[in-house]
Amino acid sequence: MNTHPWTRVWPMQLAISLALAALAPMQAAAQAASTPMEQDGDAVPSDADLANTSCTSGEERFLPGDYYYCLGTQTYGAHRYQSAQRFFTTAASWASKPAQYVLGTMALNGDQQPVNRPLGLAWLALASERSNADYKRAYDSAYNSATTEERRAADALLATMRPVYGDATAAVRAEKRYAQGMAELTRLSNSGASYCMQDDRAITREAPGPSGCPTAKAVIQAVDTAAVNVFDGWVGHVQVGPLEQAGAPAKKGG
């Protein structure tokens, strides 16, 4: 079992289940997802725990950063390290700060790859670019222990990485994907439709059938809550919030 610091993982499947049952526990679960597992008393998950992570295929339509981070976690636990690296990098390109943090710690520690301190510094700088960053302590510690040459090399890498992974590009792109998906879900919810998250093609305007798909409203609430894993601390994100039943249109001249 590897021992590098992992963030807590709360898969989308769990979020949807909780949304169907009660939303309050899901709020706490999603909020915990962006906290590094370096706190006193937190247990580092085993490889089996990571491999057993359940990822919801339909989440890519709304939150690809969270979805690919989940796949990275799952494949890392299964010792498929090249796949994990690829999934984490894809998640990082969709503004996943947990993915950027994991990539940074892996490069710094030589976890399943050669030690690359400048690359680790660059990833940690990206992970901690938001004002409320939970990862800044890790970046500050790595930066303070780095040599002048390592800092210069990290700066050079950042110059090429920011246009792809920095919030100015990645978060804006992720927010656009999120907004498009949520607009479609909201339209379905307004008609009382269900939505099957596991199959991207399963969008229906009909009442839930034998498959037991959740309502679009429940999926909206789950996705909106899970969005904290990608957008927490980014000022450009707008949450949908609780949905309310629209009232009857006002009569003209009334």
Rosetta silent file (secondary structure, phi, psi, omega in degrees, C-alpha in Angstrom):
SEQUENCE: MNTHPWTRVWPMQLAISLALAALAPMQAAAQAASTPMEQDGDAVPSDADLANTSCTSGEERFLPGDYYYCLGTQTYGAHRYQSAQRFFTTAASWASKPAQYVLGTMALNGDQQPVNRPLGLAWLALASERSNADYKRAYDSAYNSATTEERRAADALLATMRPVYGDATAAVRAEKRYAQGMAELTRLSNSGASYCMQDDRAITREAPGPSGCPTAKAVIQAVDTAAVNVFDGWVGHVQVGPLEQAGAPAKKGG
SCORE:     score description
SCORE:     0.000 S_00000001
   1 L     0.000  136.906  178.080    0.000    0.000    0.000 S_00000001
   2 L   -87.157  156.054 -171.070    1.234    3.476   -0.869 S_00000001
   3 L  -124.035   16.023  179.841    1.192    6.186    1.765 S_00000001
   4 L   -72.552  155.650 -173.625    1.251    9.528   -0.021 S_00000001
   5 L   -68.483  124.211  177.419   -1.462   11.988    1.141 S_00000001
   6 L  -109.072  151.844  171.921   -4.756   11.483   -0.626 S_00000001
   7 E   -83.765  155.726  175.134   -7.817   13.671   -0.549 S_00000001
   8 L   -62.453  144.717 -179.881  -11.088   12.230    0.597 S_00000001
   9 L  -117.837  122.379  175.556  -13.124   10.796   -2.252 S_00000001
  10 L  -122.452   94.516 -173.560  -16.911   11.090   -2.315 S_00000001
  11 L   -61.803  158.055 -179.999  -18.066    9.591   -5.619 S_00000001
  12 H   -62.762  -34.390  179.952  -20.998   10.995   -7.559 S_00000001
  13 H   -58.585  -40.953  177.639  -22.918    7.736   -7.124 S_00000001
  14 H   -65.335  -41.161 -179.048  -22.904    8.314   -3.372 S_00000001
  15 H   -60.642  -42.152  180.000  -23.995   11.907   -3.865 S_00000001
  16 H   -66.235  -42.133  178.908  -27.006   10.849   -5.929 S_00000001
  17 H   -59.826  -43.058  179.862  -28.002    8.197   -3.398 S_00000001
  18 H   -68.361  -34.767  179.769  -27.822   10.739   -0.630 S_00000001
  19 H   -63.934  -36.584 -179.758  -29.762   13.270   -2.689 S_00000001
  20 H   -72.220  -26.038 -177.889  -32.602   10.819   -3.056 S_00000001
  21 H   -94.389  -57.541 -178.483  -32.618   10.142    0.676 S_00000001
  22 L  -162.501  133.869 -173.075  -31.627   13.386    2.390 S_00000001
  23 H   -81.946  -25.963 -176.081  -29.611   16.352    1.186 S_00000001
  24 H   -59.001  -47.633  178.827  -28.041   17.438    4.483 S_00000001
  25 H   -61.552  -33.196 -178.399  -25.519   14.547    4.738 S_00000001
  26 H   -67.573  -35.264  178.256  -24.480   15.100    1.135 S_00000001
  27 H   -59.437  -44.582  179.962  -23.618   18.729    1.840 S_00000001
  28 H   -68.136  -37.988 -179.306  -21.177   17.641    4.529 S_00000001
  29 H   -65.457  -46.662 -178.270  -19.763   14.857    2.359 S_00000001
  30 H   -67.112  -37.464  179.559  -19.116   17.058   -0.646 S_00000001
  31 H   -63.013  -35.045 -179.733  -17.588   19.810    1.468 S_00000001
  32 H   -72.050  -17.400 -172.311  -15.118   17.305    2.923 S_00000001
  33 L   -65.596  -26.268 -175.783  -14.031   16.176   -0.525 S_00000001
  34 L   -95.257    8.464 -178.326  -11.691   19.110   -1.113 S_00000001
  35 L   -95.518  124.092  179.649   -9.829   18.774    2.206 S_00000001
  36 E   -59.547  143.921  179.236   -6.371   17.116    2.048 S_00000001
  37 L   -84.165   54.201  176.509   -6.059   13.952    4.094 S_00000001
  38 L  -114.297    1.800 -178.264   -3.218   15.381    6.124 S_00000001
  39 L   -70.716  149.039  177.796   -5.358   16.339    9.106 S_00000001
  40 L   -61.055  134.152  177.199   -4.592   14.704   12.439 S_00000001
  41 L    90.301  -10.877  178.230   -6.744   11.641   12.952 S_00000001
  42 L   -81.204  132.917  179.516   -7.595   11.156    9.269 S_00000001
  43 L   -89.534  133.464  175.840   -6.895    7.655    8.009 S_00000001
  44 L   -76.134  129.010 -178.282   -5.186    7.300    4.645 S_00000001
  45 L   -67.098  149.879  177.110   -7.297    4.961    2.462 S_00000001
  46 L   -78.607  167.655  175.793   -5.820    1.657    1.367 S_00000001
  47 H   -58.755  -37.362  178.683   -5.289    0.730   -2.269 S_00000001
  48 H   -63.777  -40.151  176.963   -8.370   -1.505   -1.977 S_00000001
  49 H   -59.503  -45.360 -178.813  -10.406    1.456   -0.742 S_00000001
  50 H   -65.902  -43.654 -178.447   -9.286    3.513   -3.721 S_00000001
  51 H   -64.021  -28.909 -178.944   -9.883    0.696   -6.218 S_00000001
  52 L   -86.462    3.954  177.007  -13.419    0.223   -4.883 S_00000001
  53 L   -59.893  133.176 -179.670  -14.320    3.854   -5.502 S_00000001
  54 L   -98.105  122.095  179.793  -17.554    4.019   -7.509 S_00000001
  55 L  -110.318  140.617 -177.402  -17.558    6.508  -10.390 S_00000001
  56 L   -99.688  115.879 -172.224  -20.701    7.563  -12.234 S_00000001
  57 H   -59.202  -36.855 -177.476  -20.213    7.603  -15.990 S_00000001
  58 H   -70.235  -11.555 -177.293  -22.828   10.271  -16.668 S_00000001
  59 H   -66.445  -23.645 -178.496  -21.096   12.790  -14.413 S_00000001
  60 H   -58.730  -27.167 -179.673  -18.649   13.668  -17.204 S_00000001
  61 H   -67.569  -24.370 -175.700  -21.440   15.616  -18.881 S_00000001
  62 L  -113.593  -46.775 -174.386  -21.592   18.034  -15.937 S_00000001
  63 L  -133.301   73.164 -179.139  -18.390   17.802  -13.897 S_00000001
  64 H   -61.269  -30.206  178.371  -15.584   16.167  -15.907 S_00000001
  65 H   -62.028  -42.927  179.462  -13.022   17.365  -13.362 S_00000001
  66 H   -72.662  -38.322 -178.761  -14.715   15.410  -10.581 S_00000001
  67 H   -65.117  -49.494 -177.785  -15.433   12.404  -12.814 S_00000001
  68 H   -71.637  -28.323  172.568  -11.879   11.962  -14.103 S_00000001
  69 H   -63.179  -40.781  177.592  -10.477   12.557  -10.613 S_00000001
  70 H   -62.176  -44.325  178.097  -12.655    9.670   -9.472 S_00000001
  71 H   -63.175  -38.532  177.509  -11.329    7.467  -12.289 S_00000001
  72 H   -61.975  -42.283  177.998   -7.774    8.429  -11.374 S_00000001
  73 H   -61.776  -46.623 -177.916   -8.400    7.426   -7.782 S_00000001
  74 H   -62.308  -47.501 -177.160   -9.954    4.134   -8.831 S_00000001
  75 H   -73.080  -30.276  174.516   -7.205    3.144  -11.267 S_00000001
  76 H   -62.419  -45.416  179.445   -4.442    4.180   -8.871 S_00000001
  77 H   -62.243  -28.655  178.169   -5.880    1.837   -6.263 S_00000001
  78 L   -86.060    7.590  178.464   -5.924   -0.910   -8.890 S_00000001
  79 L    66.062   25.309  174.386   -2.180   -0.276   -9.523 S_00000001
  80 L   -98.840   75.356 -165.956   -2.837    0.975  -13.055 S_00000001
  81 H   -71.093  -34.683  177.745   -0.561    3.933  -12.519 S_00000001
  82 H   -66.176  -41.022  176.514   -0.207    5.161  -16.088 S_00000001
  83 H   -64.341  -42.085  179.002   -3.979    5.263  -16.448 S_00000001
  84 H   -60.231  -44.269  178.820   -4.267    7.028  -13.097 S_00000001
  85 H   -59.975  -41.360 -179.668   -1.734    9.642  -14.180 S_00000001
  86 H   -66.542  -43.858 -179.470   -3.680   10.225  -17.383 S_00000001
  87 H   -66.366  -42.171  178.120   -7.020   10.535  -15.593 S_00000001
  88 H   -62.389  -39.678  179.907   -5.630   12.906  -12.966 S_00000001
  89 H   -66.664  -39.462  175.709   -4.100   15.059  -15.679 S_00000001
  90 H   -63.422  -44.201  177.305   -7.400   15.173  -17.556 S_00000001
  91 H   -59.724  -40.570  179.236   -9.185   16.120  -14.331 S_00000001
  92 H   -61.740  -33.644  179.249   -6.613   18.844  -13.737 S_00000001
  93 H   -72.838  -12.859  174.734   -7.408   20.301  -17.164 S_00000001
  94 L  -107.459   28.940  170.193  -11.014   20.617  -15.992 S_00000001
  95 L    73.386   21.328  176.948   -9.999   22.666  -12.926 S_00000001
  96 L   -77.810  107.037  177.356   -9.871   19.840  -10.372 S_00000001
  97 H   -68.214  -37.706  173.464   -7.683   21.195   -7.574 S_00000001
  98 H   -57.329  -39.267  178.784   -7.634   17.803   -5.790 S_00000001
  99 H   -66.397  -41.903  178.465   -6.210   16.264   -8.986 S_00000001
 100 H   -63.836  -38.012  178.109   -3.571   18.994   -9.276 S_00000001
 101 H   -64.651  -45.429  179.745   -2.660   18.454   -5.631 S_00000001
 102 H   -63.996  -42.986  177.769   -2.290   14.687   -6.079 S_00000001
 103 H   -60.432  -38.339  178.608   -0.182   15.165   -9.214 S_00000001
 104 H   -66.218  -45.656 -179.222    2.034   17.564   -7.266 S_00000001
 105 H   -68.192  -34.223  178.067    2.567   15.264   -4.306 S_00000001
 106 H   -65.354  -42.971  179.615    3.252   12.321   -6.614 S_00000001
 107 H   -67.685  -40.088 -179.946    5.927   14.261   -8.508 S_00000001
 108 H   -64.937  -40.517 -173.949    7.498   15.576   -5.304 S_00000001
 109 H   -92.139   -5.503 -175.864    7.614   12.166   -3.643 S_00000001
 110 L    66.884   38.294 -178.277    8.505   10.091   -6.698 S_00000001
 111 L   -81.964  106.114 -179.456    5.269    8.131   -6.303 S_00000001
 112 L    61.902   26.942  179.743    5.187    5.645   -9.215 S_00000001
 113 L  -168.275  163.467  175.669    7.475    7.977  -11.188 S_00000001
 114 L   -64.902  147.892  175.974   10.901    9.591  -10.865 S_00000001
 115 L   -60.687  130.662  177.993   11.144   12.440   -8.359 S_00000001
 116 L  -140.238   87.236 -174.072   10.547   15.740  -10.139 S_00000001
 117 H   -65.928  -40.971  176.326   10.509   18.568   -7.617 S_00000001
 118 H   -60.213  -41.616  178.454   10.022   21.444  -10.102 S_00000001
 119 H   -65.352  -41.021  176.973    7.030   19.656  -11.618 S_00000001
 120 H   -60.731  -43.043  177.536    5.649   18.958   -8.147 S_00000001
 121 H   -61.353  -41.929 -178.663    6.029   22.633   -7.237 S_00000001
 122 H   -63.744  -44.351  178.782    4.260   23.687  -10.421 S_00000001
 123 H   -64.913  -41.760  179.995    1.294   21.404   -9.797 S_00000001
 124 H   -66.973  -32.811  175.754    1.023   22.509   -6.168 S_00000001
 125 H   -63.527  -41.306  177.541    1.140   26.154   -7.245 S_00000001
 126 H   -67.118  -41.190 -179.556   -1.829   25.498   -9.525 S_00000001
 127 H   -62.954  -28.163 -174.533   -3.659   23.558   -6.813 S_00000001
 128 L  -106.527   19.298 -175.194   -3.285   26.475   -4.389 S_00000001
 129 L   -74.916  -16.632  178.322   -4.084   29.371   -6.735 S_00000001
 130 L   -83.442  152.224 -172.267   -7.498   30.104   -5.188 S_00000001
 131 L   -63.306  -28.100 -178.972   -7.716   32.430   -2.217 S_00000001
 132 L  -101.334   21.615 -170.663   -9.200   29.770    0.080 S_00000001
 133 L   -54.556  127.559  174.561   -6.853   27.029   -1.094 S_00000001
 134 L   -77.778  -11.094 -172.901   -6.593   24.081    1.290 S_00000001
 135 L  -101.738    1.902 -175.800   -3.379   23.096   -0.464 S_00000001
 136 H   -65.208  -33.073  178.746   -1.330   26.227    0.092 S_00000001
 137 H   -61.264  -41.232  178.208    0.379   24.810    3.163 S_00000001
 138 H   -64.994  -41.275  179.174    1.723   21.930    1.081 S_00000001
 139 H   -65.553  -45.852 -179.251    2.913   24.349   -1.601 S_00000001
 140 H   -60.109  -41.363 -179.933    4.559   26.701    0.904 S_00000001
 141 H   -64.307  -44.656  179.592    6.373   23.806    2.561 S_00000001
 142 H   -66.818  -40.021 -178.967    7.645   22.465   -0.773 S_00000001
 143 H   -66.001  -42.819 -178.064    8.618   25.926   -1.999 S_00000001
 144 H   -65.988  -26.651 -179.812   10.524   26.793    1.190 S_00000001
 145 L   -94.582   -1.648 -177.821   12.545   23.592    0.946 S_00000001
 146 L   -83.023  154.019  175.842   13.257   23.976   -2.786 S_00000001
 147 L   -82.107  166.954  177.865   16.533   25.222   -4.198 S_00000001
 148 H   -60.053  -40.062  179.177   16.788   28.341   -6.325 S_00000001
 149 H   -63.986  -41.477  179.021   17.263   26.184   -9.404 S_00000001
 150 H   -64.803  -38.772  178.904   14.162   24.138   -8.599 S_00000001
 151 H   -65.595  -41.508  178.999   12.094   27.295   -8.136 S_00000001
 152 H   -64.976  -41.398  178.874   13.262   28.682  -11.460 S_00000001
 153 H   -65.293  -38.249  177.973   12.485   25.415  -13.207 S_00000001
 154 H   -64.518  -41.125  177.895    9.036   25.347  -11.584 S_00000001
 155 H   -61.928  -40.090  178.604    8.343   28.890  -12.802 S_00000001
 156 H   -64.914  -40.143  177.297    9.295   27.872  -16.335 S_00000001
 157 H   -66.105  -41.041 -179.978    6.935   24.901  -16.173 S_00000001
 158 H   -59.958  -36.444 -179.699    4.136   27.066  -14.799 S_00000001
 159 H   -60.031  -31.223  179.051    4.429   29.390  -17.769 S_00000001
 160 H   -92.609  -23.034 -176.413    3.483   26.474  -20.043 S_00000001
 161 H   -88.037  -33.207 -176.636    0.967   24.808  -17.684 S_00000001
 162 H   -58.338  -40.803 -179.825   -1.177   27.781  -16.661 S_00000001
 163 H   -62.597  -16.846  179.806   -2.760   28.264  -20.099 S_00000001
 164 H  -105.271  -44.253 -170.354   -4.111   24.709  -19.862 S_00000001
 165 H  -107.625  -12.559  179.841   -4.593   24.001  -16.154 S_00000001
 166 L   -71.645  155.735 -177.563   -4.943   27.423  -14.538 S_00000001
 167 L   -59.552  -31.507 -178.533   -8.378   28.651  -13.476 S_00000001
 168 L   -58.139  -26.870  177.214   -8.362   31.425  -16.076 S_00000001
 169 L  -110.495  -55.281 -172.092   -8.759   28.696  -18.702 S_00000001
 170 H   -66.178  -44.915 -178.193   -9.674   25.413  -17.016 S_00000001
 171 H   -69.063  -37.221  177.929  -12.284   26.711  -14.562 S_00000001
 172 H   -63.064  -43.882  178.973  -13.962   28.855  -17.199 S_00000001
 173 H   -65.572  -41.878  179.315  -14.213   25.843  -19.509 S_00000001
 174 H   -65.346  -38.866  179.171  -15.460   23.615  -16.680 S_00000001
 175 H   -65.405  -37.374  177.897  -18.078   26.185  -15.661 S_00000001
 176 H   -63.414  -44.601  177.699  -19.364   26.350  -19.231 S_00000001
 177 H   -60.940  -45.524 -179.996  -19.746   22.541  -19.324 S_00000001
 178 H   -60.404  -47.083 -177.081  -21.481   22.610  -15.932 S_00000001
 179 H   -63.827  -40.379  179.305  -23.868   25.412  -16.942 S_00000001
 180 H   -63.835  -45.825  179.995  -24.844   23.692  -20.181 S_00000001
 181 H   -65.648  -41.397 -178.955  -25.585   20.403  -18.424 S_00000001
 182 H   -69.564  -31.477  176.746  -27.479   22.038  -15.581 S_00000001
 183 H   -64.006  -40.981  177.935  -29.592   24.059  -18.005 S_00000001
 184 H   -66.636  -42.905  177.985  -30.715   20.831  -19.663 S_00000001
 185 H   -62.822  -39.704  179.202  -31.409   19.204  -16.303 S_00000001
 186 H   -63.308  -41.050  177.415  -33.395   22.221  -15.168 S_00000001
 187 H   -61.181  -43.536  178.177  -35.518   22.046  -18.313 S_00000001
 188 H   -65.733  -40.382 -179.435  -36.197   18.359  -17.638 S_00000001
 189 H   -62.742  -38.353 -179.587  -36.918   19.026  -13.977 S_00000001
 190 H   -64.133  -21.798  177.926  -39.483   21.668  -14.884 S_00000001
 191 L  -100.313    5.830  178.085  -41.401   19.005  -16.809 S_00000001
 192 L    76.002   23.274 -175.084  -41.141   16.461  -13.978 S_00000001
 193 L   -80.713  166.257  172.284  -38.780   14.178  -15.913 S_00000001
 194 E  -103.117  168.568 -179.951  -36.334   11.563  -14.663 S_00000001
 195 E  -148.076  126.171 -179.332  -32.662   11.298  -15.599 S_00000001
 196 L   -95.694  106.593 -175.654  -30.442    8.202  -15.702 S_00000001
 197 L   -67.054  -31.822 -174.065  -26.912    9.275  -14.766 S_00000001
 198 L   -71.824  -18.206 -178.319  -25.201    6.012  -15.709 S_00000001
 199 L  -126.891  111.871 -176.958  -26.178    6.305  -19.389 S_00000001
 200 L   -59.819  -21.973 -178.644  -25.531    9.612  -21.145 S_00000001
 201 L   -85.169  -12.894 -171.683  -28.199    8.784  -23.732 S_00000001
 202 L   -86.453   70.301  173.198  -30.923    8.166  -21.171 S_00000001
 203 E  -108.878  124.568 -174.851  -32.601   11.567  -21.075 S_00000001
 204 L  -134.145  147.564  174.709  -36.358   11.272  -20.818 S_00000001
 205 L   -98.273    2.405 -177.505  -39.338   13.564  -20.448 S_00000001
 206 L   -91.811  166.714  177.044  -41.463   10.712  -19.137 S_00000001
 207 L   -64.860  154.010  179.572  -42.173    9.726  -15.550 S_00000001
 208 L   -52.931  134.422 -178.559  -39.593    7.416  -13.898 S_00000001
 209 L   -99.797 -162.177 -178.265  -39.938    3.874  -15.230 S_00000001
 210 L   -61.179  -21.024 -179.173  -39.008    0.435  -13.871 S_00000001
 211 L   -65.940  -19.360  179.019  -35.323    1.359  -14.019 S_00000001
 212 L    73.387   27.147  178.984  -35.820    3.519  -10.951 S_00000001
 213 L   -63.117  143.842  178.563  -33.916    6.492  -12.355 S_00000001
 214 L   -69.740  161.647  175.316  -33.903    9.511  -10.037 S_00000001
 215 E   -68.295  155.171  176.731  -35.831   12.631  -10.905 S_00000001
 216 H   -59.947  -33.629  178.655  -33.968   15.355  -12.760 S_00000001
 217 H   -61.513  -43.498  179.443  -34.506   17.542   -9.697 S_00000001
 218 H   -64.659  -38.962  179.184  -32.643   15.052   -7.489 S_00000001
 219 H   -67.399  -38.997  176.364  -29.785   14.850   -9.993 S_00000001
 220 H   -56.628  -47.433 -178.272  -29.575   18.659  -10.122 S_00000001
 221 H   -64.291  -39.014  179.842  -29.209   18.781   -6.353 S_00000001
 222 H   -68.126  -46.591 -179.641  -26.567   16.038   -6.363 S_00000001
 223 H   -64.526  -42.083 -179.039  -24.522   17.583   -9.182 S_00000001
 224 H   -61.395  -38.486  179.145  -24.806   21.048   -7.675 S_00000001
 225 H   -72.040  -42.093  179.740  -23.485   19.757   -4.357 S_00000001
 226 H   -66.985  -19.231 -178.654  -20.669   17.728   -5.952 S_00000001
 227 L   -61.263  -20.467  178.589  -19.595   20.844   -7.875 S_00000001
 228 H   -60.939  -27.424 -179.999  -17.793   22.028   -4.728 S_00000001
 229 H   -66.053  -21.936 -179.110  -15.108   19.431   -5.534 S_00000001
 230 H  -107.274  -40.937 -169.179  -14.235   21.395   -8.666 S_00000001
 231 H  -105.591   -0.768 -176.549  -15.281   24.995   -8.059 S_00000001
 232 L   -53.061  121.356  177.580  -14.762   25.544   -4.328 S_00000001
 233 L    89.566   -6.701  179.289  -13.180   28.962   -3.876 S_00000001
 234 L   -91.429  124.424 -171.654  -13.447   29.986   -7.517 S_00000001
 235 L   -71.873  -15.407 -177.645  -15.351   33.271   -7.799 S_00000001
 236 L   -83.538   -4.232 -176.060  -16.685   32.519  -11.283 S_00000001
 237 L   -88.639  137.023  176.828  -18.921   29.610  -10.193 S_00000001
 238 L  -119.973  116.604  178.129  -22.659   30.065   -9.735 S_00000001
 239 L   -77.357  150.345  177.657  -24.527   27.325   -7.862 S_00000001
 240 L   -70.045  -43.348 -179.023  -28.031   26.424   -8.898 S_00000001
 241 L    79.224  179.230 -178.832  -29.260   26.272   -5.313 S_00000001
 242 L   -60.644  136.170  177.981  -32.567   24.809   -4.091 S_00000001
 243 L   -85.409  140.255  178.596  -35.178   24.471   -6.820 S_00000001
 244 L  -121.633  145.929  178.253  -38.573   26.016   -6.216 S_00000001
 245 L   -69.529  126.197 -179.245  -41.827   25.282   -7.963 S_00000001
 246 L   -69.035  138.788  179.459  -42.651   28.125  -10.310 S_00000001
 247 L   -77.970  168.709  178.791  -45.938   29.820   -9.544 S_00000001
 248 L   -66.686  143.204 -179.413  -48.752   30.282  -12.018 S_00000001
 249 L   -63.266  143.722 -178.626  -48.206   33.176  -14.431 S_00000001
 250 L   -70.337  141.317  179.450  -49.891   36.391  -13.427 S_00000001
 251 L   -74.985  140.319  179.217  -53.030   37.288  -15.360 S_00000001
 252 L   -66.268  133.679  178.140  -52.813   40.327  -17.576 S_00000001
 253 L    79.080    6.552 -177.657  -54.557   43.285  -16.117 S_00000001
 254 L   -84.125    0.000    0.000  -54.881   41.557  -12.741 S_00000001
